[in-house]
Amino acid sequence: MATITVFKGDGIGPEITDAVLEILDAAGAGLKYEIFRVGNQEYLDNGALIPDAAFVSFEKTRILLKSPITTPIGKGFRSLNVTLRNRYDLYANIRPAKSNAAVRTPFPNVDIVVFRENTEDLYVGKEEWINENTVYATKIITRRASTRIIRDAFEYARSHGRKLVTCVHKANILKMSDGLFLDIFNTIKQEYPDIAANDRIADNVCMQMVMNPAQFDVMVMPNLYGDMLSDLASGLIGGLGLLPSSNLGRDYAMFEAVHGSAPDIAGKGIANPTALLWSACMMLEYMHMDDCAARIRRAVDQVLTDTDVITPDIHGKGNTRTYTDAIIARLG
Ligand code: NAI
């Protein structure tokens, strides 16, 4: 029986984690869980966002299902997510956004997988005051990090029967940094003659994703554009409650919903667990439990058409409990 580490975060984190673990058990995933509370409440009670035992668990299981946390107010906090990504070199942030016939949106044909470089770019957090009116922020793009994310995007396209990889950049302005990313893309694409490849400037992509999102397939980009464009993609498919993600490195893997801790609806029992559930499906696939993931995905697809049980954020009349129960009932 495989063991995974689970971080229950803040806000709606515990509610959606409970729902997802219940569904995993009902689907026969047969996983053992080492569950830890992390985040703001843990910090207030015990002085650390992540208890040491939670790090130890992740270093042992190497697989983490993480729910969102509330970023503590005040200066001096490095984002917990950035900390985890850097500490475990989780360099590939993969965010699939796919339209679902059941969820009302003007964009029924979206099927985009964003590959976001997760460790550098402006997210290295190097900022300095030059004088009292000026701050410099450092953007870092390296050959090593760009090569591995771009290669992973092409490998994913090949192994998942995808047709096109699009590189997103601002090499017209950032000629050296994004220029390096684009150069590496243009070199690597030659190793994949079976996959079409093109590149687009980031601002143009924003417009084209809204005008005609069906033209995009796999997209690869530096950290900042990946953060923004994947949120844009989630809007196309019906909102943040539906966007899962994986954060993969060579040795560790972390799976989490893209949305935050939604403090405005915490404790009301109406949080949508789909994004975390689909993240858990990506985790099962990573663990080669494809059949179990497929059963859950089929059940979710069926339940999403039932407006009596789905949650209000996707125009339902139900709540977390009715939605979870309906998925479990469809698992058979
Ligand atoms: P948010 O994603 O938590 O919420 C934005 C809006 O979407 C809210 O109206 C919320 O109710 C709704 N929403 C989000 N997820 C939902 C779900 N599963 N079901 C139903 N409705 C959902 O973003 P916000 O409000 O900007 O951030 C809240 C806190 O979360 C902040 O402290 C932020 O730093 C943190 N955060 C944490 C992340 C993480 O741990 N991965 C990611 C993003 C934000």
CSV table of N, CA and C in Angstrom, one decimal, residues 223-332:
chain,number,residue,atom,x,y,z
A,223,ASN,N,8.2,31.4,-15.8
A,223,ASN,CA,7.3,31.4,-14.6
A,223,ASN,C,6.2,32.4,-14.6
A,224,LEU,N,6.5,33.7,-14.8
A,224,LEU,CA,5.5,34.7,-14.6
A,224,LEU,C,4.3,34.6,-15.6
A,225,TYR,N,4.7,34.4,-16.9
A,225,TYR,CA,3.6,34.3,-17.9
A,225,TYR,C,2.8,33.0,-17.6
A,226,GLY,N,3.4,32.0,-17.1
A,226,GLY,CA,2.7,30.7,-16.8
A,226,GLY,C,1.7,30.9,-15.7
A,227,ASP,N,2.1,31.7,-14.7
A,227,ASP,CA,1.2,32.0,-13.6
A,227,ASP,C,-0.1,32.7,-14.1
A,228,MET,N,0.1,33.7,-14.9
A,228,MET,CA,-1.0,34.5,-15.3
A,228,MET,C,-1.8,33.8,-16.4
A,229,LEU,N,-1.2,33.2,-17.4
A,229,LEU,CA,-2.0,32.6,-18.5
A,229,LEU,C,-2.7,31.3,-18.0
A,230,SER,N,-2.2,30.6,-17.0
A,230,SER,CA,-3.0,29.5,-16.5
A,230,SER,C,-4.2,29.9,-15.8
A,231,ASP,N,-4.1,31.0,-15.0
A,231,ASP,CA,-5.3,31.6,-14.4
A,231,ASP,C,-6.3,32.0,-15.5
A,232,LEU,N,-5.8,32.7,-16.5
A,232,LEU,CA,-6.7,33.1,-17.6
A,232,LEU,C,-7.4,31.8,-18.2
A,233,ALA,N,-6.6,30.7,-18.4
A,233,ALA,CA,-7.2,29.5,-18.9
A,233,ALA,C,-8.3,29.0,-18.0
A,234,SER,N,-8.1,29.1,-16.7
A,234,SER,CA,-9.1,28.6,-15.8
A,234,SER,C,-10.4,29.4,-15.9
A,235,GLY,N,-10.3,30.7,-16.2
A,235,GLY,CA,-11.5,31.5,-16.5
A,235,GLY,C,-12.2,31.1,-17.7
A,236,LEU,N,-11.5,30.6,-18.7
A,236,LEU,CA,-12.1,30.1,-19.9
A,236,LEU,C,-13.0,28.9,-19.7
A,237,ILE,N,-12.6,28.1,-18.7
A,237,ILE,CA,-13.3,26.8,-18.5
A,237,ILE,C,-14.3,26.8,-17.3
A,238,GLY,N,-14.4,28.0,-16.7
A,238,GLY,CA,-15.5,28.1,-15.7
A,238,GLY,C,-15.0,28.5,-14.3
A,239,GLY,N,-13.7,28.8,-14.2
A,239,GLY,CA,-13.3,29.4,-12.9
A,239,GLY,C,-12.2,28.6,-12.2
A,240,LEU,N,-11.6,29.2,-11.2
A,240,LEU,CA,-10.5,28.6,-10.5
A,240,LEU,C,-10.8,27.3,-9.8
A,241,GLY,N,-12.1,27.1,-9.5
A,241,GLY,CA,-12.4,25.9,-8.8
A,241,GLY,C,-12.2,24.6,-9.6
A,242,LEU,N,-11.9,24.8,-10.9
A,242,LEU,CA,-11.8,23.7,-11.8
A,242,LEU,C,-10.3,23.5,-12.3
A,243,LEU,N,-9.3,24.2,-11.8
A,243,LEU,CA,-8.0,24.1,-12.4
A,243,LEU,C,-7.1,23.3,-11.4
A,244,PRO,N,-6.7,22.1,-11.8
A,244,PRO,CA,-5.7,21.3,-11.0
A,244,PRO,C,-4.3,21.6,-11.5
A,245,SER,N,-3.3,21.1,-10.7
A,245,SER,CA,-1.9,21.2,-11.2
A,245,SER,C,-1.0,20.2,-10.6
A,246,SER,N,0.1,19.9,-11.3
A,246,SER,CA,1.1,19.1,-10.6
A,246,SER,C,2.4,20.0,-10.7
A,247,ASN,N,3.2,19.8,-9.7
A,247,ASN,CA,4.6,20.4,-9.6
A,247,ASN,C,5.6,19.3,-9.5
A,248,LEU,N,6.3,19.1,-10.6
A,248,LEU,CA,7.1,17.9,-10.7
A,248,LEU,C,8.6,18.2,-10.7
A,249,GLY,N,9.4,17.5,-10.0
A,249,GLY,CA,10.9,17.5,-10.1
A,249,GLY,C,11.4,16.2,-10.5
A,250,ARG,N,12.7,16.0,-10.5
A,250,ARG,CA,13.2,14.6,-10.8
A,250,ARG,C,12.9,13.7,-9.6
A,251,ASP,N,12.9,14.1,-8.4
A,251,ASP,CA,12.7,13.2,-7.2
A,251,ASP,C,11.4,13.4,-6.5
A,252,TYR,N,10.8,14.5,-6.6
A,252,TYR,CA,9.6,14.8,-5.8
A,252,TYR,C,8.4,15.3,-6.6
A,253,ALA,N,7.2,15.1,-6.1
A,253,ALA,CA,6.1,15.5,-6.9
A,253,ALA,C,5.0,16.1,-5.9
A,254,MET,N,4.5,17.2,-6.3
A,254,MET,CA,3.4,17.9,-5.4
A,254,MET,C,2.2,18.2,-6.3
A,255,PHE,N,1.0,17.9,-5.8
A,255,PHE,CA,-0.2,18.1,-6.5
A,255,PHE,C,-1.1,19.0,-5.8
A,256,GLU,N,-1.6,20.0,-6.4
A,256,GLU,CA,-2.5,21.0,-5.7
A,256,GLU,C,-3.4,21.7,-6.6
A,257,ALA,N,-4.5,22.2,-6.1
A,257,ALA,CA,-5.4,23.0,-6.8
A,257,ALA,C,-4.7,24.4,-7.1
A,258,VAL,N,-5.1,25.0,-8.2
A,258,VAL,CA,-4.5,26.3,-8.5
A,258,VAL,C,-5.1,27.4,-7.6
A,259,HIS,N,-6.3,27.3,-7.2
A,259,HIS,CA,-6.9,28.3,-6.4
A,259,HIS,C,-6.4,28.5,-5.0
A,260,GLY,N,-6.7,29.6,-4.3
A,260,GLY,CA,-6.3,29.8,-3.0
A,260,GLY,C,-7.2,29.3,-1.9
A,261,SER,N,-7.1,29.8,-0.7
A,261,SER,CA,-7.8,29.2,0.4
A,261,SER,C,-9.2,29.7,0.6
A,262,ALA,N,-9.6,30.6,-0.3
A,262,ALA,CA,-11.0,31.1,-0.4
A,262,ALA,C,-11.6,31.4,1.0
A,263,PRO,N,-11.0,32.3,1.7
A,263,PRO,CA,-11.5,32.6,3.1
A,263,PRO,C,-12.9,33.1,3.1
A,264,ASP,N,-13.4,33.7,2.0
A,264,ASP,CA,-14.8,34.2,1.9
A,264,ASP,C,-15.8,33.2,2.0
A,265,ILE,N,-15.5,31.9,1.7
A,265,ILE,CA,-16.5,30.9,1.8
A,265,ILE,C,-16.1,29.7,2.8
A,266,ALA,N,-15.0,29.9,3.5
A,266,ALA,CA,-14.5,28.9,4.4
A,266,ALA,C,-15.5,28.6,5.4
A,267,GLY,N,-15.7,27.3,5.7
A,267,GLY,CA,-16.6,26.9,6.8
A,267,GLY,C,-18.1,26.9,6.4
A,268,LYS,N,-18.4,27.3,5.2
A,268,LYS,CA,-19.8,27.3,4.8
A,268,LYS,C,-20.2,26.0,4.1
A,269,GLY,N,-19.3,25.2,3.9
A,269,GLY,CA,-19.7,23.9,3.3
A,269,GLY,C,-20.0,23.9,1.8
A,270,ILE,N,-19.6,25.0,1.1
A,270,ILE,CA,-19.9,25.1,-0.3
A,270,ILE,C,-18.7,25.1,-1.2
A,271,ALA,N,-17.5,24.8,-0.7
A,271,ALA,CA,-16.3,24.8,-1.5
A,271,ALA,C,-16.4,23.7,-2.5
A,272,ASN,N,-15.9,24.0,-3.7
A,272,ASN,CA,-15.8,23.1,-4.8
A,272,ASN,C,-14.5,22.3,-4.7
A,273,PRO,N,-14.6,21.0,-4.5
A,273,PRO,CA,-13.3,20.2,-4.4
A,273,PRO,C,-12.8,19.7,-5.7
A,274,THR,N,-13.4,20.1,-6.9
A,274,THR,CA,-13.0,19.5,-8.1
A,274,THR,C,-11.5,19.7,-8.5
A,275,ALA,N,-11.0,20.9,-8.3
A,275,ALA,CA,-9.6,21.2,-8.7
A,275,ALA,C,-8.6,20.3,-7.9
A,276,LEU,N,-8.9,20.2,-6.6
A,276,LEU,CA,-8.0,19.3,-5.8
A,276,LEU,C,-8.2,17.9,-6.2
A,277,LEU,N,-9.5,17.5,-6.5
A,277,LEU,CA,-9.7,16.1,-6.9
A,277,LEU,C,-9.0,15.8,-8.2
A,278,TRP,N,-9.1,16.7,-9.2
A,278,TRP,CA,-8.4,16.4,-10.4
A,278,TRP,C,-6.9,16.5,-10.2
A,279,SER,N,-6.4,17.3,-9.3
A,279,SER,CA,-5.0,17.2,-8.9
A,279,SER,C,-4.7,15.8,-8.4
A,280,ALA,N,-5.6,15.3,-7.6
A,280,ALA,CA,-5.4,13.9,-7.0
A,280,ALA,C,-5.4,12.9,-8.2
A,281,CYS,N,-6.2,13.1,-9.2
A,281,CYS,CA,-6.2,12.2,-10.3
A,281,CYS,C,-4.8,12.3,-11.1
A,282,MET,N,-4.3,13.5,-11.2
A,282,MET,CA,-2.9,13.6,-11.8
A,282,MET,C,-1.9,12.9,-11.0
A,283,MET,N,-2.1,12.9,-9.6
A,283,MET,CA,-1.2,12.2,-8.7
A,283,MET,C,-1.3,10.7,-9.0
A,284,LEU,N,-2.6,10.2,-9.1
A,284,LEU,CA,-2.8,8.7,-9.3
A,284,LEU,C,-2.1,8.3,-10.6
A,285,GLU,N,-2.2,9.2,-11.7
A,285,GLU,CA,-1.6,8.9,-13.0
A,285,GLU,C,-0.1,8.8,-12.8
A,286,TYR,N,0.4,9.8,-12.1
A,286,TYR,CA,1.9,9.8,-11.8
A,286,TYR,C,2.3,8.5,-11.1
A,287,MET,N,1.4,8.0,-10.3
A,287,MET,CA,1.7,6.8,-9.5
A,287,MET,C,1.4,5.5,-10.3
A,288,HIS,N,1.0,5.7,-11.6
A,288,HIS,CA,0.7,4.6,-12.5
A,288,HIS,C,-0.6,3.9,-12.1
A,289,MET,N,-1.5,4.7,-11.5
A,289,MET,CA,-2.8,4.1,-11.1
A,289,MET,C,-3.9,4.7,-12.0
A,290,ASP,N,-3.6,4.6,-13.3
A,290,ASP,CA,-4.5,5.2,-14.3
A,290,ASP,C,-5.9,4.8,-14.3
A,291,ASP,N,-6.2,3.5,-14.0
A,291,ASP,CA,-7.6,3.0,-14.0
A,291,ASP,C,-8.4,3.7,-12.9
A,292,CYS,N,-7.8,3.8,-11.7
A,292,CYS,CA,-8.5,4.5,-10.6
A,292,CYS,C,-8.7,5.9,-10.9
A,293,ALA,N,-7.8,6.6,-11.5
A,293,ALA,CA,-8.0,8.0,-11.9
A,293,ALA,C,-9.1,8.1,-12.9
A,294,ALA,N,-9.1,7.2,-13.9
A,294,ALA,CA,-10.1,7.3,-14.9
A,294,ALA,C,-11.5,7.0,-14.3
A,295,ARG,N,-11.7,6.2,-13.4
A,295,ARG,CA,-13.0,5.9,-12.7
A,295,ARG,C,-13.4,7.2,-12.0
A,296,ILE,N,-12.5,7.9,-11.3
A,296,ILE,CA,-12.9,9.1,-10.7
A,296,ILE,C,-13.3,10.2,-11.7
A,297,ARG,N,-12.5,10.3,-12.8
A,297,ARG,CA,-12.8,11.3,-13.8
A,297,ARG,C,-14.2,11.1,-14.4
A,298,ARG,N,-14.5,9.8,-14.7
A,298,ARG,CA,-15.8,9.5,-15.3
A,298,ARG,C,-16.9,9.9,-14.4
A,299,ALA,N,-16.7,9.6,-13.1
A,299,ALA,CA,-17.8,9.9,-12.1
A,299,ALA,C,-18.0,11.4,-12.0
A,300,VAL,N,-16.9,12.2,-12.0
A,300,VAL,CA,-17.0,13.6,-11.9
A,300,VAL,C,-17.7,14.2,-13.1
A,301,ASP,N,-17.3,13.7,-14.3
A,301,ASP,CA,-18.0,14.2,-15.6
A,301,ASP,C,-19.5,14.0,-15.5
A,302,GLN,N,-19.9,12.8,-14.9
A,302,GLN,CA,-21.4,12.6,-14.8
A,302,GLN,C,-22.0,13.5,-13.8
A,303,VAL,N,-21.4,13.7,-12.7
A,303,VAL,CA,-22.0,14.5,-11.6
A,303,VAL,C,-22.0,16.0,-12.0
A,304,LEU,N,-21.0,16.5,-12.8
A,304,LEU,CA,-21.0,17.9,-13.1
A,304,LEU,C,-22.2,18.3,-13.9
A,305,THR,N,-23.0,17.4,-14.5
A,305,THR,CA,-24.2,17.7,-15.2
A,305,THR,C,-25.4,17.9,-14.3
A,306,ASP,N,-25.3,17.6,-13.0
A,306,ASP,CA,-26.4,17.6,-12.1
A,306,ASP,C,-26.4,18.8,-11.2
A,307,THR,N,-27.1,19.8,-11.7
A,307,THR,CA,-27.1,21.1,-11.0
A,307,THR,C,-27.7,21.1,-9.6
A,308,ASP,N,-28.4,20.0,-9.3
A,308,ASP,CA,-28.9,19.9,-7.9
A,308,ASP,C,-27.8,19.6,-6.9
A,309,VAL,N,-26.8,19.0,-7.3
A,309,VAL,CA,-25.7,18.6,-6.3
A,309,VAL,C,-24.4,19.4,-6.4
A,310,ILE,N,-24.1,20.0,-7.6
A,310,ILE,CA,-22.8,20.7,-7.7
A,310,ILE,C,-22.8,22.0,-6.9
A,311,THR,N,-21.7,22.5,-6.7
A,311,THR,CA,-21.5,23.7,-5.8
A,311,THR,C,-21.9,25.0,-6.5
A,312,PRO,N,-22.2,26.0,-5.7
A,312,PRO,CA,-22.7,27.3,-6.3
A,312,PRO,C,-21.7,28.0,-7.2
A,313,ASP,N,-20.4,27.8,-7.0
A,313,ASP,CA,-19.4,28.5,-7.9
A,313,ASP,C,-19.6,28.1,-9.4
A,314,ILE,N,-20.1,26.9,-9.6
A,314,ILE,CA,-20.3,26.4,-11.0
A,314,ILE,C,-21.8,26.3,-11.2
A,315,HIS,N,-22.6,27.2,-10.6
A,315,HIS,CA,-24.0,27.4,-10.9
A,315,HIS,C,-24.9,26.2,-10.4
A,316,GLY,N,-24.4,25.6,-9.3
A,316,GLY,CA,-25.2,24.5,-8.8
A,316,GLY,C,-26.0,24.9,-7.6
A,317,LYS,N,-26.9,24.0,-7.1
A,317,LYS,CA,-27.7,24.3,-5.9
A,317,LYS,C,-27.2,23.5,-4.8
A,318,GLY,N,-26.2,22.7,-5.0
A,318,GLY,CA,-25.7,21.8,-3.9
A,318,GLY,C,-24.6,22.4,-3.1
A,319,ASN,N,-23.9,21.5,-2.4
A,319,ASN,CA,-22.7,21.9,-1.6
A,319,ASN,C,-21.6,20.8,-1.6
A,320,THR,N,-20.6,21.0,-0.8
A,320,THR,CA,-19.5,20.1,-0.9
A,320,THR,C,-19.9,18.7,-0.6
A,321,ARG,N,-20.9,18.6,0.4
A,321,ARG,CA,-21.3,17.2,0.8
A,321,ARG,C,-22.1,16.5,-0.3
A,322,THR,N,-23.1,17.3,-0.9
A,322,THR,CA,-23.9,16.6,-1.9
A,322,THR,C,-23.1,16.2,-3.1
A,323,TYR,N,-22.2,17.1,-3.4
A,323,TYR,CA,-21.3,16.8,-4.6
A,323,TYR,C,-20.4,15.6,-4.3
A,324,THR,N,-19.8,15.5,-3.2
A,324,THR,CA,-19.0,14.4,-2.8
A,324,THR,C,-19.8,13.1,-2.8
A,325,ASP,N,-20.9,13.1,-2.2
A,325,ASP,CA,-21.8,11.9,-2.1
A,325,ASP,C,-22.1,11.4,-3.5
A,326,ALA,N,-22.5,12.4,-4.4
A,326,ALA,CA,-22.9,12.0,-5.7
A,326,ALA,C,-21.7,11.4,-6.5
A,327,ILE,N,-20.5,11.9,-6.3
A,327,ILE,CA,-19.4,11.3,-7.0
A,327,ILE,C,-19.2,9.9,-6.5
A,328,ILE,N,-19.2,9.7,-5.2
A,328,ILE,CA,-19.0,8.4,-4.6
A,328,ILE,C,-20.1,7.4,-5.1
A,329,ALA,N,-21.3,7.9,-5.2
A,329,ALA,CA,-22.4,7.0,-5.7
A,329,ALA,C,-22.1,6.6,-7.1
A,330,ARG,N,-21.6,7.5,-7.9
A,330,ARG,CA,-21.3,7.1,-9.3
A,330,ARG,C,-20.1,6.2,-9.5
A,331,LEU,N,-19.3,6.1,-8.4
A,331,LEU,CA,-18.1,5.2,-8.6
A,331,LEU,C,-18.5,3.7,-8.6
A,332,GLY,N,-19.7,3.5,-8.1
A,332,GLY,CA,-20.3,2.1,-8.2
A,332,GLY,C,-19.8,1.3,-7.0
